[in-house]
XYZ file of C-alpha atoms in Angstrom:
446
model
C -24.370 -7.852 -12.102
C -22.567 -10.699 -10.379
C -24.359 -11.983 -7.350
C -23.222 -14.092 -4.453
C -24.827 -15.851 -1.534
C -25.682 -13.598 1.381
C -23.741 -14.160 4.580
C -26.836 -15.048 6.567
C -25.108 -18.053 8.184
C -22.815 -15.795 10.208
C -23.598 -15.832 13.922
C -21.619 -13.342 16.047
C -20.009 -14.602 19.231
C -22.737 -14.200 21.859
C -21.513 -12.975 25.240
C -24.932 -12.234 26.732
C -25.515 -15.734 28.084
C -22.318 -15.647 30.160
C -22.703 -14.492 33.741
C -20.664 -11.371 34.536
C -18.581 -11.859 37.663
C -17.879 -8.460 39.207
C -15.522 -9.490 42.006
C -13.153 -12.325 42.819
C -13.831 -14.599 45.764
C -11.135 -15.779 48.129
C -11.284 -19.199 46.450
C -10.809 -17.555 43.033
C -7.743 -15.698 44.286
C -6.235 -18.858 45.734
C -6.739 -20.880 42.551
C -5.595 -18.172 40.126
C -2.448 -17.437 42.114
C -1.300 -21.037 41.549
C 0.567 -21.376 38.250
C -0.193 -25.104 37.934
C -3.928 -24.575 38.358
C -3.991 -21.833 35.676
C -3.077 -24.437 33.034
C -5.421 -27.208 34.246
C -8.569 -26.593 32.195
C -10.558 -29.486 33.640
C -9.972 -28.239 37.173
C -10.627 -24.607 36.209
C -13.966 -25.410 34.524
C -15.232 -27.010 37.717
C -13.681 -24.490 40.128
C -13.967 -21.081 38.386
C -16.421 -21.717 35.511
C -17.607 -18.110 35.171
C -14.059 -16.977 34.415
C -12.854 -19.875 32.296
C -15.758 -21.161 30.172
C -16.050 -17.957 28.035
C -12.309 -18.131 27.361
C -12.480 -21.773 26.291
C -15.489 -21.117 24.065
C -13.492 -18.362 22.362
C -10.663 -20.842 21.796
C -13.099 -22.911 19.721
C -14.434 -19.779 17.983
C -10.985 -18.509 16.998
C -9.406 -21.858 16.147
C -6.182 -21.107 18.023
C -3.841 -24.075 18.531
C -3.973 -26.011 21.811
C -0.445 -24.980 22.792
C -1.120 -21.261 22.322
C -4.598 -21.581 23.826
C -3.257 -22.964 27.115
C -0.602 -20.262 27.441
C -3.033 -17.506 26.395
C -5.741 -18.486 28.883
C -3.088 -18.878 31.566
C -1.706 -15.365 31.018
C -5.208 -13.847 31.147
C -5.915 -15.588 34.450
C -2.550 -14.481 35.804
C -3.426 -10.848 34.986
C -6.810 -11.358 36.663
C -4.975 -12.523 39.781
C -2.479 -9.665 39.609
C -5.102 -6.915 39.094
C -7.649 -8.584 41.402
C -10.279 -7.715 38.774
C -12.212 -10.037 36.403
C -11.241 -9.400 32.774
C -14.800 -8.317 31.894
C -14.132 -5.119 33.883
C -10.640 -4.264 32.673
C -9.965 -0.811 31.242
C -8.570 -0.239 27.763
C -5.172 0.560 29.261
C -5.140 -2.777 31.094
C -5.980 -4.638 27.885
C -3.287 -2.756 25.970
C -0.745 -3.577 28.674
C -1.538 -7.285 28.231
C -1.686 -7.150 24.426
C 1.689 -5.439 24.208
C 3.400 -8.353 25.975
C 4.836 -11.409 24.234
C 2.765 -13.882 26.221
C 0.250 -16.140 24.489
C -1.350 -15.605 21.096
C -1.864 -11.894 20.513
C -4.718 -12.384 17.970
C -6.539 -14.665 20.432
C -5.996 -12.193 23.270
C -7.334 -9.461 20.981
C -10.446 -11.580 20.343
C -10.977 -11.964 24.099
C -10.545 -8.215 24.582
C -12.946 -7.526 21.703
C -15.782 -9.809 22.806
C -15.356 -10.095 26.580
C -13.636 -6.813 27.390
C -15.428 -4.408 25.052
C -12.056 -3.368 23.608
C -13.044 -2.767 19.968
C -9.895 -1.132 18.595
C -7.196 -3.796 18.142
C -5.532 -1.382 15.686
C -4.213 0.459 18.753
C -2.019 -2.487 19.730
C 1.615 -1.412 19.450
C 2.635 -4.470 17.424
C -0.565 -4.698 15.396
C 0.268 -6.519 12.146
C -1.641 -8.657 9.669
C -5.153 -7.263 10.007
C -6.504 -10.338 8.201
C -5.339 -12.607 11.038
C -6.913 -10.409 13.700
C -10.194 -10.225 11.765
C -10.196 -14.027 11.372
C -9.707 -14.582 15.103
C -12.228 -11.948 16.160
C -15.036 -12.793 13.732
C -14.196 -16.419 12.945
C -12.068 -18.040 10.265
C -15.023 -19.359 8.283
C -16.800 -16.042 7.774
C -13.533 -14.317 6.868
C -12.618 -16.980 4.319
C -16.137 -17.048 2.853
C -16.308 -13.264 2.396
C -12.793 -13.136 0.964
C -13.705 -15.859 -1.534
C -16.894 -14.020 -2.539
C -15.028 -10.793 -3.145
C -12.159 -12.475 -5.017
C -14.585 -14.350 -7.255
C -16.502 -11.258 -8.322
C -13.327 -9.210 -8.851
C -11.829 -11.958 -11.017
C -14.981 -11.853 -13.145
C -14.366 -8.112 -13.585
C -10.869 -8.714 -14.920
C -8.643 -8.366 -11.855
C -5.757 -10.843 -11.734
C -6.045 -13.693 -9.248
C -2.403 -13.481 -8.159
C -2.711 -9.824 -7.148
C -5.982 -10.381 -5.295
C -4.736 -13.372 -3.316
C -1.641 -11.452 -2.251
C -3.176 -8.151 -1.149
C -6.960 -8.333 -0.782
C -7.050 -10.148 2.569
C -5.222 -7.272 4.271
C -7.615 -4.531 3.170
C -10.617 -6.753 3.901
C -9.338 -7.329 7.442
C -8.925 -3.577 7.963
C -12.459 -2.852 6.749
C -14.007 -5.637 8.842
C -12.333 -4.398 12.015
C -13.289 -0.803 11.289
C -16.866 -1.846 10.528
C -17.276 -4.135 13.526
C -19.078 -6.644 11.299
C -17.431 -8.984 8.755
C -20.403 -9.314 6.398
C -19.937 -7.579 3.055
C -23.608 -6.564 3.048
C -22.929 -4.287 6.021
C -20.156 -2.359 4.250
C -21.171 1.204 3.409
C -19.796 3.942 1.195
C -18.827 5.893 4.313
C -16.772 2.950 5.586
C -14.878 2.714 2.291
C -14.260 6.465 2.125
C -12.784 6.224 5.610
C -10.655 3.316 4.394
C -9.314 5.482 1.569
C -7.769 7.679 4.234
C -5.840 4.784 5.791
C -2.263 5.594 6.801
C -1.009 2.787 4.558
C -1.124 3.880 0.916
C -1.303 0.232 -0.180
C -4.449 -0.371 1.883
C -5.995 2.927 0.769
C -5.492 2.090 -2.914
C -7.060 -1.359 -2.567
C -10.264 0.074 -1.088
C -11.198 1.166 -4.608
C -11.012 -2.435 -5.828
C -13.223 -3.542 -2.940
C -15.793 -0.914 -3.946
C -15.891 -2.309 -7.501
C -16.590 -5.773 -6.114
C -19.316 -4.494 -3.782
C -20.943 -2.592 -6.647
C -20.943 -5.748 -8.775
C -22.557 -7.641 -5.893
C -25.257 -4.975 -5.661
C -24.188 -3.857 -2.182
C -23.124 -0.386 -3.383
C -24.890 1.632 -6.064
C -21.591 2.448 -7.769
C -17.837 2.133 -7.125
C -15.962 4.910 -5.359
C -14.275 7.562 -7.438
C -10.574 6.953 -7.822
C -8.392 9.129 -5.638
C -4.920 10.403 -6.413
C -2.465 9.090 -3.854
C 0.914 10.695 -3.383
C 3.399 7.958 -2.533
C 5.344 10.264 -0.256
C 7.836 8.602 2.025
C 10.373 10.737 3.789
C 13.814 9.811 2.551
C 16.945 9.299 4.593
C 19.328 12.269 4.891
C 22.145 10.343 6.536
C 25.532 11.252 5.092
C 24.272 14.548 3.591
C 25.157 18.064 4.706
C 22.155 19.542 6.608
C 22.482 22.817 4.688
C 22.132 20.988 1.360
C 19.163 19.028 2.723
C 17.402 22.255 3.718
C 17.766 23.662 0.191
C 16.446 20.400 -1.309
C 13.436 20.409 1.003
C 12.752 24.066 0.325
C 12.685 23.316 -3.401
C 10.415 20.293 -2.866
C 7.969 22.331 -0.801
C 7.889 25.163 -3.369
C 7.869 23.292 -6.688
C 4.592 22.878 -8.579
C 5.683 19.790 -10.505
C 3.536 16.675 -10.244
C 4.055 14.797 -6.955
C 5.883 11.836 -8.498
C 8.156 14.076 -10.578
C 8.823 16.281 -7.564
C 9.656 13.276 -5.404
C 11.916 11.793 -8.085
C 13.821 15.070 -8.541
C 14.086 15.467 -4.770
C 15.666 12.006 -4.584
C 18.197 12.907 -7.302
C 19.138 16.078 -5.415
C 19.606 14.238 -2.114
C 21.751 11.626 -3.817
C 23.856 14.441 -5.238
C 24.264 15.578 -1.633
C 25.826 12.197 -0.779
C 28.407 12.736 -3.515
C 29.049 16.310 -2.364
C 29.681 15.184 1.221
C 32.181 12.575 0.021
C 33.956 14.423 -2.785
C 33.226 18.157 -2.315
C 32.571 18.613 1.432
C 33.113 22.385 1.199
C 30.079 22.683 -1.122
C 26.843 22.828 0.896
C 24.741 25.431 -0.932
C 23.828 26.159 -4.570
C 25.833 29.395 -4.382
C 28.961 27.336 -3.589
C 28.768 25.600 -6.956
C 30.950 26.770 -9.838
C 31.737 25.574 -13.344
C 34.350 23.146 -12.004
C 31.808 21.556 -9.633
C 29.449 21.089 -12.596
C 32.147 19.441 -14.694
C 33.109 17.066 -11.891
C 29.509 16.056 -11.106
C 28.769 15.382 -14.801
C 31.819 13.110 -14.963
C 30.754 11.353 -11.747
C 27.207 10.775 -13.025
C 28.570 9.475 -16.337
C 30.615 6.858 -14.445
C 28.009 6.108 -11.785
C 26.969 2.518 -11.083
C 23.610 1.224 -9.861
C 23.313 1.712 -6.091
C 26.474 3.840 -5.797
C 24.763 6.967 -4.420
C 21.877 5.144 -2.769
C 20.109 6.756 0.174
C 20.030 4.871 3.486
C 16.236 4.552 3.160
C 16.676 2.670 -0.140
C 19.432 0.255 0.893
C 16.965 -2.558 1.597
C 15.531 -2.338 -1.921
C 16.602 -5.048 -4.360
C 18.219 -3.164 -7.238
C 18.431 -4.800 -10.641
C 21.945 -4.695 -12.064
C 23.563 -3.630 -8.798
C 27.115 -2.424 -9.446
C 26.630 -2.071 -13.201
C 26.752 1.319 -15.008
C 23.454 3.204 -14.874
C 21.464 3.540 -18.099
C 21.857 6.623 -20.334
C 18.244 7.585 -19.620
C 19.031 7.598 -15.886
C 22.032 9.867 -16.467
C 19.879 12.250 -18.485
C 17.154 12.281 -15.794
C 19.752 12.960 -13.097
C 21.171 15.972 -14.937
C 17.702 17.239 -15.842
C 16.714 17.219 -12.149
C 19.840 19.184 -11.201
C 19.295 21.728 -13.972
C 15.688 22.222 -12.877
C 16.748 22.714 -9.263
C 19.367 25.352 -10.059
C 17.188 27.155 -12.614
C 14.346 27.373 -10.076
C 16.781 28.483 -7.366
C 17.782 31.537 -9.374
C 14.352 32.127 -10.919
C 12.686 32.301 -7.495
C 15.224 34.838 -6.260
C 16.910 32.613 -3.705
C 20.412 33.605 -4.815
C 22.832 34.206 -7.687
C 24.693 31.305 -9.273
C 28.278 31.301 -10.520
C 27.401 29.256 -13.608
C 24.667 28.720 -16.192
C 22.656 25.541 -15.397
C 21.464 25.145 -18.999
C 24.999 25.368 -20.341
C 27.265 23.932 -17.641
C 24.916 21.077 -16.639
C 23.827 20.204 -20.172
C 23.512 16.496 -20.972
C 26.666 15.320 -22.827
C 26.115 14.399 -26.465
C 27.257 10.831 -25.925
C 24.626 10.378 -23.206
C 21.886 12.080 -25.240
C 22.759 9.987 -28.309
C 22.371 6.726 -26.379
C 19.190 7.835 -24.595
C 15.629 7.648 -25.793
C 13.281 4.921 -26.911
C 14.612 1.603 -28.124
C 11.678 0.232 -30.169
C 11.294 -3.493 -30.759
C 10.691 -4.679 -34.299
C 7.393 -6.559 -34.638
C 7.033 -9.227 -37.293
C 4.701 -8.172 -40.145
C 2.369 -11.129 -39.678
C 2.033 -10.401 -35.955
C 1.394 -6.721 -36.629
C -1.342 -7.526 -39.161
C -3.051 -9.665 -36.524
C -2.990 -6.698 -34.152
C -4.444 -4.399 -36.825
C -7.212 -6.897 -37.604
C -7.978 -7.307 -33.888
C -8.206 -3.538 -33.396
C -10.749 -3.274 -36.214
C -12.853 -6.171 -34.944
C -13.017 -5.639 -31.189
C -16.328 -6.777 -29.708
C -17.891 -6.560 -26.281
C -17.130 -10.214 -25.563
C -13.404 -9.480 -26.008
C -13.347 -7.185 -22.976
C -12.607 -8.564 -19.541
C -14.700 -5.766 -18.095
C -16.156 -2.343 -18.897
C -15.782 -1.249 -15.300
C -13.016 1.223 -16.200
C -13.485 2.052 -19.892
C -16.479 1.600 -22.236
C -16.173 -0.537 -25.358
C -16.260 2.470 -27.716
C -13.278 4.048 -25.980
C -11.240 0.834 -26.123
C -12.077 0.436 -29.828
C -10.996 4.001 -30.561
C -7.730 3.684 -28.628
C -6.902 0.378 -30.344
C -7.475 1.768 -33.839
C -5.519 4.944 -33.099
C -2.583 2.918 -31.784
C -2.406 0.469 -34.688
C -3.002 3.077 -37.417
C -1.102 6.149 -36.198
C 1.795 4.722 -34.234
C 1.266 7.132 -31.353
C 2.656 6.338 -27.926
C 0.346 5.940 -24.925
C 1.048 9.424 -23.556
C 0.387 10.930 -27.009
C -2.927 9.089 -27.255
C -3.919 10.386 -23.801
C -3.367 13.971 -24.985
C -5.681 13.660 -27.989
C -8.638 16.027 -27.687
C -12.302 15.258 -28.369
C -13.166 15.809 -32.017
C -9.611 15.388 -33.301
C -10.708 12.507 -35.557
C -12.669 13.230 -38.706
C -13.859 11.343 -41.759
C -11.396 10.943 -44.615
C -12.585 13.148 -47.515
C -11.478 10.828 -50.296
C -10.386 7.285 -50.921
C -6.722 6.356 -50.710
C -5.438 5.610 -54.223
C -2.301 3.539 -54.559
C -0.019 4.546 -57.426
C 0.605 0.933 -58.334
C-alpha cells in the first residue's frame, strides 16, 4: 500500500467570526451607490468594514489577481446597493443572476457565494467550466494542488501514465471536491465516487474509477470501484438528411441488439449514406425505395469515397487524418457491411419487402475484399526471440502494477501470444482449462 501525508494542515475558510449585517444603513447606501467609493478598499474598510473585510479576506484565500479582485468586489457591492440587501442574505436566484454576468472573476464570485452566501452548488452556474479552477478558488489553491499531487503520485506508482493524469485528473478531482464539500481525500467515500460515475460527462465518469484505485492504494477505500460500461452515445447531426431516412435509421438503432459501439458505428454509416441519398438520389427516402440500381450506384460511390466526403455536421470539427484521400479498403468493407445488416434486419423484422437481395446486391467487391484485412509487420528473428524469452521469464518486479491483472494471468497471456500467434481477441475468447500438458516431448527430425 502506498501511503501519503494526511491533509491535516487544511483549514476551511471560517465565516463564523464575521458579524452578519442584516440591513443596510443610510450611510451604507450612500457609500455603495458611489462607483468611485466601491473601488476604494482603504476607504471601504474604514467605512463599511462588516461588508468589505470578508470579501477582502476571501481575495487572499482564493489568490485572485488584484485587477480582478477590485472589479469583483465592486460588482458585489453594486448588487448590494441595487438589491438593498447584504450579500449574506441573498437567495440562490440572486447569486445565480450575479454569477451569470460577465463582471469580475466568476470563480472568485463563486467562492464568495459558497462561503458567505451559503450557495453550495456552483455547478448550477450557466457558464460553469473548469471545475478544477472553481475548486481551487473555493477551497484554496494549496490544498487543491497538494491533494492533486498526492493522487497523481500514487497513481503513477500503480502504472498510470503521468501525461494522461496531468491532463485529465484535475477536472475529475475538482468535480468530486465540489460535490463532497470538502477537498480532503480522506473525506471521499464510496458513495461519492459512485455518484461521480453517473456524471453527465462520460470523460469525468470514466476517470472516477482511476481516482478510486488511488484512494484504495492510499488506504482511504477498502477496494477500488467496479468498472462500469459506459456507452459513448452522442446524438449525431441529421442536417442534410431526409427526415424519413433518419426515422428508419433511428428505428433500427433503437431495435438492434448489437453492442453499443457497433450499433453506434453502423448508425453513423447509415446516416452518412443518407447524406449521399439526399445529394444524388433525393427520391429515395425509405428502404423500400431502393432497387438494384441504387445498390450498384452506392457501391461505386463508396469505392470512390474520400476521407471526410460524407461527414456529418456533428463531426466537421474533428481533425481527420488523411482528409481528402481515398478511404481505406477496411472502411469500405465496414460501410457495406453496415448497410447489408440494416437492410437484412429491415426485412427480417417484418418492416417491409425489399426489391433486392442485400447479401447479393450489396456484397463487398472482390477488389475491396482482397485489399482488406490485417497487414502484419515482419518482426526480426532476434527481436522475436527476446520477446519469447521475456514471456517465459516474467517476474512480479516486471509488472507496473497488479491492480488490473494478477501476475499469473499476465504470464499466461504472454506465453500464449508468443507461442500460438493468436490475436488479442482470440486470446480473450479462450476458455478456462483449454491448456493442457503436452503428452510427449517434441522430437526434431534433424
